[in-house]
Amino acid sequence: MIAREGYTIIALVMGLALALTVGSLWVDSWLVRGPMLALAAGGLAFTLYFFRDPERTPPPDALEAGIVAPADGRVVEVADEEEPLYLDGPARRISIFLSPLDVHVNRVPARGVIEHAEYRPGDYLVAWHPKASEKNERSEFGLQHPSGTMLLFKQIAGAVARRIEYDLQEGDTVETGQRFGIVKFGSRMDLLVPPSVELRVEEGQTVRAGTTVLGRIPTTDADPSQVPKAPSASTDASARRSSTP
């Protein structure tokens, strides 16, 4: 499957690939024709590969109180910090770096209600820079689990990624592993959780969005009836958000 956010770019790359292919027919020398054809085929293949959107199913035991990875990639940092935006207190931050070869479709880490959704313009530091989380272009989402536990997750653009897209808004009811957006061409995802969450992740670990369990939410006082089931998909184009027109 191909991510819908990539349709326009794929169409442009296909047009360029076609132009290079046709142009190569007018070149007699294979020393020139060969690289032109290789560039056309390679560019199209990489673009299709980048925008792949595989099906992901969270583990059954993570659907109710589990926290799954919101992005594919490598965990570059697990750190303690103060979080004043949504959790308003001490938190543990998990930072996931996505290389251009990773699947870039992002997924909701846990079920609940989106209480905060905001896009913030910013800089384009390399995604692994310590200040990228607070200085780079990003979108921020605060989610409350039915137990009352609050999570904050952020799509963060990197030095190459210059476009963030998402289809979440305040008031949305979401499910664990639900697809919600993409950051194009290299990025970072931060997940912040309160100290009460039992983490099962460490630095250097490779994770997969929607399937790798990062931790569990304490549910002693949880009431599953507080949050209704979300729709099977949240793909209404009218609700989609983007950092550029």
Short mmCIF file of C-alpha atoms in Angstrom, two decimals:
data_model
loop_
_atom_site.label_atom_id
_atom_site.label_comp_id
_atom_site.label_asym_id
_atom_site.label_seq_id
_atom_site.Cartn_x
_atom_site.Cartn_y
_atom_site.Cartn_z
CA MET A 1 0.00 0.00 0.00
CA ILE A 2 1.08 3.58 -0.69
CA ALA A 3 0.48 6.46 1.76
CA ARG A 4 -2.07 8.88 0.33
CA GLU A 5 0.14 11.82 1.38
CA GLY A 6 2.66 10.71 -1.24
CA TYR A 7 0.37 10.69 -4.29
CA THR A 8 1.33 14.19 -5.50
CA ILE A 9 5.07 13.66 -5.06
CA ILE A 10 4.90 10.23 -6.71
CA ALA A 11 3.07 11.74 -9.70
CA LEU A 12 5.76 14.45 -10.05
CA VAL A 13 8.58 11.90 -9.81
CA MET A 14 6.86 9.68 -12.39
CA GLY A 15 6.67 12.68 -14.73
CA LEU A 16 10.37 13.43 -14.26
CA ALA A 17 11.25 9.76 -14.73
CA LEU A 18 9.27 9.67 -17.97
CA ALA A 19 10.98 12.85 -19.20
CA LEU A 20 14.42 11.39 -18.44
CA THR A 21 13.53 8.13 -20.16
CA VAL A 22 12.28 9.87 -23.30
CA GLY A 23 15.26 12.23 -23.26
CA SER A 24 17.67 9.30 -23.04
CA LEU A 25 16.36 8.00 -26.38
CA TRP A 26 17.84 11.07 -28.07
CA VAL A 27 21.28 10.37 -26.64
CA ASP A 28 23.57 8.09 -28.62
CA SER A 29 26.18 7.44 -25.95
CA TRP A 30 25.36 4.84 -23.33
CA LEU A 31 27.77 6.64 -21.01
CA VAL A 32 25.08 9.32 -20.78
CA ARG A 33 21.94 7.28 -21.50
CA GLY A 34 22.73 4.70 -18.80
CA PRO A 35 22.94 7.19 -15.89
CA MET A 36 19.78 8.95 -17.11
CA LEU A 37 17.82 5.70 -17.10
CA ALA A 38 19.31 4.68 -13.75
CA LEU A 39 18.33 8.04 -12.24
CA ALA A 40 14.78 7.73 -13.58
CA ALA A 41 14.31 4.18 -12.28
CA GLY A 42 16.11 4.75 -9.00
CA GLY A 43 14.30 7.97 -8.18
CA LEU A 44 10.89 6.44 -8.82
CA ALA A 45 11.73 3.25 -6.90
CA PHE A 46 12.95 5.20 -3.86
CA THR A 47 9.87 7.45 -3.84
CA LEU A 48 7.51 4.48 -3.97
CA TYR A 49 9.53 2.76 -1.24
CA PHE A 50 9.51 5.83 0.99
CA PHE A 51 5.73 6.23 0.85
CA ARG A 52 4.93 2.57 1.56
CA ASP A 53 2.13 2.16 4.09
CA PRO A 54 2.06 -1.42 5.41
CA GLU A 55 -0.82 -2.75 7.47
CA ARG A 56 -0.03 -2.82 11.19
CA THR A 57 -1.98 -4.62 13.94
CA PRO A 58 -1.17 -3.90 17.60
CA PRO A 59 -0.66 -6.93 19.89
CA PRO A 60 -4.01 -7.93 21.47
CA ASP A 61 -2.70 -7.33 25.00
CA ALA A 62 -1.76 -3.74 24.08
CA LEU A 63 -5.15 -2.60 22.80
CA GLU A 64 -6.61 -1.55 26.15
CA ALA A 65 -3.72 -0.31 28.29
CA GLY A 66 -0.63 -0.66 26.14
CA ILE A 67 1.48 2.08 24.60
CA VAL A 68 2.83 1.25 21.14
CA ALA A 69 5.53 3.00 19.14
CA PRO A 70 4.11 5.98 17.22
CA ALA A 71 6.80 5.68 14.53
CA ASP A 72 9.26 3.27 12.95
CA GLY A 73 12.92 3.89 13.68
CA ARG A 74 15.60 3.73 16.36
CA VAL A 75 15.19 4.95 19.93
CA VAL A 76 17.94 7.55 20.27
CA GLU A 77 17.12 8.72 23.79
CA VAL A 78 15.07 7.83 26.87
CA ALA A 79 15.29 10.73 29.30
CA ASP A 80 13.61 12.33 32.31
CA GLU A 81 12.45 15.93 32.02
CA GLU A 82 9.80 18.43 33.03
CA GLU A 83 6.90 18.74 30.58
CA PRO A 84 4.97 22.04 30.99
CA LEU A 85 2.81 21.92 27.85
CA TYR A 86 0.30 19.15 28.57
CA LEU A 87 1.48 16.75 31.29
CA ASP A 88 2.45 19.77 33.43
CA GLY A 89 5.00 17.90 35.50
CA PRO A 90 7.76 15.28 35.43
CA ALA A 91 7.82 13.00 32.41
CA ARG A 92 9.90 10.41 30.62
CA ARG A 93 10.67 11.19 26.98
CA ILE A 94 11.23 8.54 24.32
CA SER A 95 12.77 9.96 21.13
CA ILE A 96 12.60 7.90 17.93
CA PHE A 97 14.70 8.84 14.91
CA LEU A 98 13.35 7.93 11.46
CA SER A 99 15.87 7.56 8.65
CA PRO A 100 14.75 8.08 5.02
CA LEU A 101 14.57 4.27 4.70
CA ASP A 102 12.06 3.79 7.54
CA VAL A 103 8.28 3.68 7.10
CA HIS A 104 7.19 7.27 7.80
CA VAL A 105 3.50 6.72 8.49
CA ASN A 106 2.78 7.66 12.12
CA ARG A 107 0.37 5.93 14.50
CA VAL A 108 -1.41 6.86 17.74
CA PRO A 109 0.42 5.32 20.73
CA ALA A 110 -2.65 4.55 22.88
CA ARG A 111 -6.42 4.75 22.92
CA GLY A 112 -8.24 7.73 24.36
CA VAL A 113 -9.30 11.28 23.48
CA ILE A 114 -7.17 13.95 21.83
CA GLU A 115 -7.34 16.94 24.19
CA HIS A 116 -4.60 19.03 22.60
CA ALA A 117 -3.54 19.37 18.95
CA GLU A 118 -1.27 22.16 17.74
CA TYR A 119 1.10 22.81 14.84
CA ARG A 120 4.21 24.89 15.60
CA PRO A 121 6.50 26.34 12.92
CA GLY A 122 10.20 26.30 13.73
CA ASP A 123 13.77 25.54 12.71
CA TYR A 124 15.14 22.56 10.79
CA LEU A 125 17.93 21.21 12.98
CA VAL A 126 18.99 17.61 12.31
CA ALA A 127 16.35 15.36 13.87
CA TRP A 128 18.71 13.86 16.47
CA HIS A 129 19.81 17.28 17.78
CA PRO A 130 18.98 17.63 21.54
CA LYS A 131 17.08 20.88 20.89
CA ALA A 132 15.07 19.58 17.91
CA SER A 133 12.13 18.68 20.15
CA GLU A 134 11.59 22.30 21.22
CA LYS A 135 13.02 24.30 18.30
CA ASN A 136 12.07 22.44 15.10
CA GLU A 137 8.86 22.57 13.11
CA ARG A 138 6.50 20.13 14.82
CA SER A 139 2.97 19.09 15.66
CA GLU A 140 2.02 18.25 19.26
CA PHE A 141 -0.82 16.03 20.48
CA GLY A 142 -2.04 15.54 24.04
CA LEU A 143 -4.02 12.33 24.62
CA GLN A 144 -5.95 11.26 27.69
CA HIS A 145 -6.37 7.50 28.22
CA PRO A 146 -9.64 6.27 29.83
CA SER A 147 -7.65 5.65 33.04
CA GLY A 148 -6.91 9.36 33.23
CA THR A 149 -3.26 8.95 32.26
CA MET A 150 -2.09 11.65 29.84
CA LEU A 151 0.42 11.21 27.02
CA LEU A 152 2.07 13.76 24.73
CA PHE A 153 3.48 12.84 21.32
CA LYS A 154 5.16 15.05 18.72
CA GLN A 155 5.89 14.83 15.01
CA ILE A 156 9.19 16.68 14.55
CA ALA A 157 10.62 17.73 11.19
CA GLY A 158 14.36 17.30 10.58
CA ALA A 159 16.93 18.97 8.34
CA VAL A 160 15.49 17.26 5.26
CA ALA A 161 11.85 16.77 6.25
CA ARG A 162 9.97 19.98 5.46
CA ARG A 163 6.37 18.88 5.56
CA ILE A 164 4.28 17.50 8.42
CA GLU A 165 0.81 16.13 7.74
CA TYR A 166 -1.77 14.78 10.20
CA ASP A 167 -5.51 14.24 10.49
CA LEU A 168 -6.07 14.58 14.24
CA GLN A 169 -7.94 17.38 15.94
CA GLU A 170 -9.05 18.14 19.48
CA GLY A 171 -12.00 16.02 20.56
CA ASP A 172 -11.14 13.04 18.36
CA THR A 173 -11.54 9.59 19.91
CA VAL A 174 -8.67 7.35 18.83
CA GLU A 175 -7.59 3.73 19.13
CA THR A 176 -4.20 2.18 19.82
CA GLY A 177 -2.15 2.01 16.61
CA GLN A 178 -4.54 4.15 14.57
CA ARG A 179 -2.86 5.80 11.56
CA PHE A 180 -2.79 9.60 11.89
CA GLY A 181 -0.16 11.20 9.64
CA ILE A 182 3.31 11.37 8.16
CA VAL A 183 6.50 13.48 8.18
CA LYS A 184 8.20 13.43 4.81
CA PHE A 185 11.86 12.48 4.26
CA GLY A 186 13.56 11.91 7.59
CA SER A 187 12.20 13.03 10.96
CA ARG A 188 11.80 12.35 14.66
CA MET A 189 8.94 11.36 16.94
CA ASP A 190 8.89 12.17 20.68
CA LEU A 191 6.59 10.43 23.14
CA LEU A 192 6.30 11.79 26.69
CA VAL A 193 4.64 9.81 29.47
CA PRO A 194 4.21 10.36 33.23
CA PRO A 195 6.45 8.45 35.69
CA SER A 196 3.55 6.10 36.56
CA VAL A 197 3.81 4.44 33.13
CA GLU A 198 5.82 1.20 33.09
CA LEU A 199 8.28 1.54 30.20
CA ARG A 200 9.59 -1.46 28.25
CA VAL A 201 12.00 0.25 25.90
CA GLU A 202 15.66 1.21 25.93
CA GLU A 203 18.03 3.40 23.95
CA GLY A 204 19.30 1.86 20.72
CA GLN A 205 16.22 -0.33 20.28
CA THR A 206 14.61 -0.54 16.83
CA VAL A 207 10.83 -0.13 16.96
CA ARG A 208 7.89 -0.47 14.57
CA ALA A 209 4.90 1.87 14.62
CA GLY A 210 1.74 0.27 15.92
CA THR A 211 3.31 -3.07 16.86
CA THR A 212 6.25 -2.52 19.23
CA VAL A 213 5.00 -2.12 22.81
CA LEU A 214 6.86 0.68 24.60
CA GLY A 215 5.07 0.42 27.93
CA ARG A 216 1.86 -0.10 29.86
CA ILE A 217 -0.55 2.34 31.49
CA PRO A 218 -1.66 1.63 35.08
CA THR A 219 -5.41 0.96 34.93
CA THR A 220 -6.47 0.39 38.53
CA ASP A 221 -9.17 3.05 38.27
CA ALA A 222 -9.84 2.67 34.55
CA ASP A 223 -13.38 2.67 33.27
CA PRO A 224 -13.45 1.35 29.68
CA SER A 225 -16.91 2.84 29.18
CA GLN A 226 -15.50 6.38 29.45
CA VAL A 227 -14.19 6.36 25.90
CA PRO A 228 -16.29 4.96 23.04
CA LYS A 229 -14.73 3.03 20.22
CA ALA A 230 -13.22 5.20 17.51
CA PRO A 231 -14.27 4.89 13.87
CA SER A 232 -12.33 2.29 11.92
CA ALA A 233 -10.56 5.04 9.97
CA SER A 234 -9.99 8.76 10.26
CA THR A 235 -9.26 9.67 6.68
CA ASP A 236 -11.66 12.50 5.95
CA ALA A 237 -9.67 14.89 3.80
CA SER A 238 -11.51 17.84 5.34
CA ALA A 239 -9.95 17.04 8.74
CA ARG A 240 -6.43 16.69 7.43
CA ARG A 241 -3.80 19.14 8.63
CA SER A 242 -0.56 20.05 6.89
CA SER A 243 2.36 22.36 7.49
CA THR A 244 2.11 23.67 3.92
CA PRO A 245 -0.77 24.31 1.50
#
